[in-house]
mmCIF file of N, CA and C in Angstrom:
data_model
loop_
_atom_site.group_PDB
_atom_site.id
_atom_site.type_symbol
_atom_site.label_atom_id
_atom_site.label_comp_id
_atom_site.label_asym_id
_atom_site.label_seq_id
_atom_site.Cartn_x
_atom_site.Cartn_y
_atom_site.Cartn_z
ATOM 1 N N GLY G 11 19.128 -28.847 19.882
ATOM 2 C CA GLY G 11 18.341 -29.807 19.203
ATOM 3 C C GLY G 11 16.978 -29.276 18.822
ATOM 4 N N ARG G 12 15.996 -29.929 19.369
ATOM 5 C CA ARG G 12 14.616 -29.665 18.981
ATOM 6 C C ARG G 12 14.150 -28.262 19.410
ATOM 7 N N THR G 13 14.536 -27.817 20.603
ATOM 8 C CA THR G 13 14.129 -26.490 21.068
ATOM 9 C C THR G 13 14.682 -25.407 20.159
ATOM 10 N N LEU G 14 15.924 -25.545 19.769
ATOM 11 C CA LEU G 14 16.539 -24.578 18.861
ATOM 12 C C LEU G 14 15.822 -24.582 17.513
ATOM 13 N N TRP G 15 15.487 -25.754 17.019
ATOM 14 C CA TRP G 15 14.774 -25.853 15.740
ATOM 15 C C TRP G 15 13.398 -25.188 15.819
ATOM 16 N N ARG G 16 12.697 -25.385 16.941
ATOM 17 C CA ARG G 16 11.376 -24.767 17.098
ATOM 18 C C ARG G 16 11.474 -23.248 17.058
ATOM 19 N N ARG G 17 12.466 -22.704 17.742
ATOM 20 C CA ARG G 17 12.644 -21.251 17.721
ATOM 21 C C ARG G 17 13.017 -20.764 16.337
ATOM 22 N N TRP G 18 13.902 -21.460 15.688
ATOM 23 C CA TRP G 18 14.392 -21.055 14.380
ATOM 24 C C TRP G 18 13.283 -21.103 13.327
ATOM 25 N N SER G 19 12.468 -22.160 13.371
ATOM 26 C CA SER G 19 11.446 -22.342 12.333
ATOM 27 C C SER G 19 10.122 -21.664 12.664
ATOM 28 N N GLY G 20 9.912 -21.237 13.920
ATOM 29 C CA GLY G 20 8.634 -20.649 14.304
ATOM 30 C C GLY G 20 7.535 -21.684 14.398
ATOM 31 N N TYR G 21 7.894 -22.924 14.691
ATOM 32 C CA TYR G 21 6.934 -24.030 14.678
ATOM 33 C C TYR G 21 5.790 -23.802 15.655
ATOM 34 N N HIS G 22 6.094 -23.344 16.875
ATOM 35 C CA HIS G 22 5.063 -23.180 17.896
ATOM 36 C C HIS G 22 4.023 -22.142 17.457
ATOM 37 N N ARG G 23 4.488 -21.035 16.914
ATOM 38 C CA ARG G 23 3.574 -19.991 16.455
ATOM 39 C C ARG G 23 2.685 -20.511 15.321
ATOM 40 N N ARG G 24 3.294 -21.236 14.393
ATOM 41 C CA ARG G 24 2.536 -21.794 13.276
ATOM 42 C C ARG G 24 1.489 -22.784 13.776
ATOM 43 N N SER G 25 1.849 -23.598 14.759
ATOM 44 C CA SER G 25 0.919 -24.579 15.310
ATOM 45 C C SER G 25 -0.268 -23.888 15.963
ATOM 46 N N ARG G 26 -0.015 -22.797 16.679
ATOM 47 C CA ARG G 26 -1.092 -22.067 17.328
ATOM 48 C C ARG G 26 -2.020 -21.422 16.303
ATOM 49 N N VAL G 27 -1.447 -20.907 15.223
ATOM 50 C CA VAL G 27 -2.262 -20.306 14.163
ATOM 51 C C VAL G 27 -3.133 -21.365 13.504
ATOM 52 N N GLU G 28 -2.583 -22.545 13.249
ATOM 53 C CA GLU G 28 -3.366 -23.620 12.639
ATOM 54 C C GLU G 28 -4.513 -24.035 13.549
ATOM 55 N N THR G 29 -4.278 -24.057 14.852
ATOM 56 C CA THR G 29 -5.326 -24.406 15.802
ATOM 57 C C THR G 29 -6.441 -23.371 15.777
ATOM 58 N N LYS G 30 -6.074 -22.094 15.746
ATOM 59 C CA LYS G 30 -7.090 -21.034 15.706
ATOM 60 C C LYS G 30 -7.878 -21.055 14.401
ATOM 61 N N MET G 31 -7.213 -21.360 13.291
ATOM 62 C CA MET G 31 -7.925 -21.441 12.016
ATOM 63 C C MET G 31 -8.916 -22.599 12.037
ATOM 64 N N ASN G 32 -8.558 -23.697 12.690
ATOM 65 C CA ASN G 32 -9.486 -24.812 12.832
ATOM 66 C C ASN G 32 -10.704 -24.383 13.654
ATOM 67 N N CYS G 33 -10.482 -23.604 14.697
ATOM 68 C CA CYS G 33 -11.597 -23.095 15.499
ATOM 69 C C CYS G 33 -12.486 -22.177 14.669
ATOM 70 N N MET G 34 -11.868 -21.350 13.807
ATOM 71 C CA MET G 34 -12.652 -20.473 12.933
ATOM 72 C C MET G 34 -13.552 -21.302 12.016
ATOM 73 N N LYS G 35 -13.018 -22.388 11.502
ATOM 74 C CA LYS G 35 -13.794 -23.240 10.601
ATOM 75 C C LYS G 35 -14.932 -23.934 11.334
ATOM 76 N N LEU G 36 -14.765 -24.202 12.623
ATOM 77 C CA LEU G 36 -15.829 -24.828 13.395
ATOM 78 C C LEU G 36 -17.020 -23.887 13.565
ATOM 79 N N LEU G 37 -16.784 -22.578 13.514
ATOM 80 C CA LEU G 37 -17.877 -21.605 13.617
ATOM 81 C C LEU G 37 -18.651 -21.477 12.310
ATOM 82 N N GLY G 38 -18.133 -22.045 11.258
ATOM 83 C CA GLY G 38 -18.822 -21.994 9.974
ATOM 84 C C GLY G 38 -17.820 -22.034 8.846
ATOM 85 N N GLN G 39 -18.044 -22.906 7.913
ATOM 86 C CA GLN G 39 -17.104 -23.097 6.813
ATOM 87 C C GLN G 39 -17.180 -21.957 5.805
ATOM 88 N N LYS G 40 -18.379 -21.413 5.593
ATOM 89 C CA LYS G 40 -18.583 -20.385 4.574
ATOM 90 C C LYS G 40 -19.125 -19.113 5.207
ATOM 91 N N LEU G 41 -18.960 -18.013 4.472
ATOM 92 C CA LEU G 41 -19.566 -16.762 4.889
ATOM 93 C C LEU G 41 -20.986 -16.705 4.358
ATOM 94 N N MET G 42 -21.896 -16.201 5.170
ATOM 95 C CA MET G 42 -23.300 -16.129 4.777
ATOM 96 C C MET G 42 -23.582 -14.893 3.916
ATOM 97 N N SER G 43 -22.861 -13.812 4.181
ATOM 98 C CA SER G 43 -23.127 -12.548 3.503
ATOM 99 C C SER G 43 -22.513 -12.525 2.108
ATOM 100 N N ARG G 44 -23.131 -11.737 1.228
ATOM 101 C CA ARG G 44 -22.597 -11.572 -0.124
ATOM 102 C C ARG G 44 -21.843 -10.257 -0.270
ATOM 103 N N ASP G 45 -22.268 -9.242 0.470
ATOM 104 C CA ASP G 45 -21.636 -7.935 0.407
ATOM 105 C C ASP G 45 -20.296 -7.970 1.150
ATOM 106 N N PHE G 46 -19.279 -7.332 0.582
ATOM 107 C CA PHE G 46 -17.936 -7.381 1.178
ATOM 108 C C PHE G 46 -17.914 -6.780 2.578
ATOM 109 N N ASP G 47 -18.593 -5.646 2.773
ATOM 110 C CA ASP G 47 -18.603 -5.007 4.097
ATOM 111 C C ASP G 47 -19.273 -5.905 5.133
ATOM 112 N N ARG G 48 -20.313 -6.576 4.739
ATOM 113 C CA ARG G 48 -20.988 -7.491 5.668
ATOM 114 C C ARG G 48 -20.144 -8.737 5.942
ATOM 115 N N GLN G 49 -19.398 -9.194 4.940
ATOM 116 C CA GLN G 49 -18.485 -10.316 5.157
ATOM 117 C C GLN G 49 -17.412 -9.929 6.162
ATOM 118 N N THR G 50 -16.908 -8.703 6.032
ATOM 119 C CA THR G 50 -15.903 -8.212 6.976
ATOM 120 C C THR G 50 -16.470 -8.183 8.388
ATOM 121 N N ALA G 51 -17.696 -7.673 8.519
ATOM 122 C CA ALA G 51 -18.331 -7.620 9.831
ATOM 123 C C ALA G 51 -18.559 -9.027 10.387
ATOM 124 N N GLU G 52 -18.952 -9.954 9.526
ATOM 125 C CA GLU G 52 -19.177 -11.336 9.956
ATOM 126 C C GLU G 52 -17.888 -11.965 10.494
ATOM 127 N N LEU G 53 -16.783 -11.726 9.800
ATOM 128 C CA LEU G 53 -15.507 -12.257 10.275
ATOM 129 C C LEU G 53 -15.079 -11.609 11.581
ATOM 130 N N GLN G 54 -15.335 -10.313 11.731
ATOM 131 C CA GLN G 54 -14.987 -9.636 12.977
ATOM 132 C C GLN G 54 -15.791 -10.176 14.141
ATOM 133 N N VAL G 55 -17.052 -10.531 13.899
ATOM 134 C CA VAL G 55 -17.873 -11.125 14.960
ATOM 135 C C VAL G 55 -17.323 -12.492 15.344
ATOM 136 N N ARG G 56 -16.955 -13.301 14.354
ATOM 137 C CA ARG G 56 -16.380 -14.622 14.650
ATOM 138 C C ARG G 56 -15.093 -14.494 15.455
ATOM 139 N N ILE G 57 -14.259 -13.542 15.091
ATOM 140 C CA ILE G 57 -12.995 -13.339 15.810
ATOM 141 C C ILE G 57 -13.263 -12.869 17.232
ATOM 142 N N ALA G 58 -14.252 -11.994 17.412
ATOM 143 C CA ALA G 58 -14.609 -11.534 18.753
ATOM 144 C C ALA G 58 -15.088 -12.698 19.612
ATOM 145 N N ILE G 59 -15.859 -13.608 19.020
ATOM 146 C CA ILE G 59 -16.334 -14.794 19.753
ATOM 147 C C ILE G 59 -15.148 -15.658 20.163
ATOM 148 N N LEU G 60 -14.218 -15.896 19.241
ATOM 149 C CA LEU G 60 -13.041 -16.711 19.573
ATOM 150 C C LEU G 60 -12.198 -16.060 20.655
ATOM 151 N N ASN G 61 -12.021 -14.746 20.564
ATOM 152 C CA ASN G 61 -11.244 -14.043 21.591
ATOM 153 C C ASN G 61 -11.909 -14.147 22.948
ATOM 154 N N ARG G 62 -13.228 -14.088 22.971
ATOM 155 C CA ARG G 62 -13.959 -14.213 24.242
ATOM 156 C C ARG G 62 -13.816 -15.625 24.812
ATOM 157 N N PHE G 63 -13.936 -16.627 23.951
ATOM 158 C CA PHE G 63 -13.736 -18.008 24.412
ATOM 159 C C PHE G 63 -12.332 -18.193 24.970
ATOM 160 N N THR G 64 -11.356 -17.621 24.292
ATOM 161 C CA THR G 64 -9.972 -17.729 24.751
ATOM 162 C C THR G 64 -9.807 -17.046 26.103
ATOM 163 N N ALA G 65 -10.403 -15.860 26.260
ATOM 164 C CA ALA G 65 -10.307 -15.132 27.525
ATOM 165 C C ALA G 65 -10.974 -15.900 28.660
ATOM 166 N N LEU G 66 -12.078 -16.574 28.370
ATOM 167 C CA LEU G 66 -12.756 -17.353 29.404
ATOM 168 C C LEU G 66 -11.927 -18.559 29.829
ATOM 169 N N GLY G 67 -11.100 -19.065 28.922
ATOM 170 C CA GLY G 67 -10.313 -20.254 29.224
ATOM 171 C C GLY G 67 -9.008 -19.976 29.939
ATOM 172 N N ILE G 68 -8.612 -18.706 30.028
ATOM 173 C CA ILE G 68 -7.342 -18.363 30.685
ATOM 174 C C ILE G 68 -7.616 -18.164 32.185
ATOM 175 N N PRO G 69 -6.928 -18.919 33.033
ATOM 176 C CA PRO G 69 -7.158 -18.775 34.473
ATOM 177 C C PRO G 69 -6.578 -17.468 34.994
ATOM 178 N N VAL G 70 -7.253 -16.903 35.981
ATOM 179 C CA VAL G 70 -6.779 -15.693 36.626
ATOM 180 C C VAL G 70 -6.065 -16.107 37.906
ATOM 181 N N THR G 71 -4.784 -15.805 37.990
ATOM 182 C CA THR G 71 -3.979 -16.191 39.135
ATOM 183 C C THR G 71 -3.833 -15.002 40.065
ATOM 184 N N GLN G 72 -4.169 -15.209 41.349
ATOM 185 C CA GLN G 72 -4.057 -14.154 42.335
ATOM 186 C C GLN G 72 -3.212 -14.649 43.487
ATOM 187 N N PRO G 73 -2.348 -13.788 44.021
ATOM 188 C CA PRO G 73 -1.530 -14.200 45.164
ATOM 189 C C PRO G 73 -2.386 -14.391 46.414
ATOM 190 N N VAL G 74 -2.011 -15.373 47.215
ATOM 191 C CA VAL G 74 -2.741 -15.655 48.450
ATOM 192 C C VAL G 74 -1.907 -15.146 49.625
ATOM 193 N N GLY G 75 -2.571 -14.443 50.526
ATOM 194 C CA GLY G 75 -1.864 -14.031 51.723
ATOM 195 C C GLY G 75 -1.793 -12.614 51.975
#
């Protein structure tokens, strides 16, 4: 049923990408730079910030005992 459809259509992956794109838009709708190289650097900084936020939100699990 639904699980098979999700795997077949890639729905989960698409949903995660849409969520990340929404987060990118929250950091700023437009690019501030006019030069292409600076725009590239600006996007790389935004992606680095998102990756850091994601890393901070992932719990670190350690075995006890």
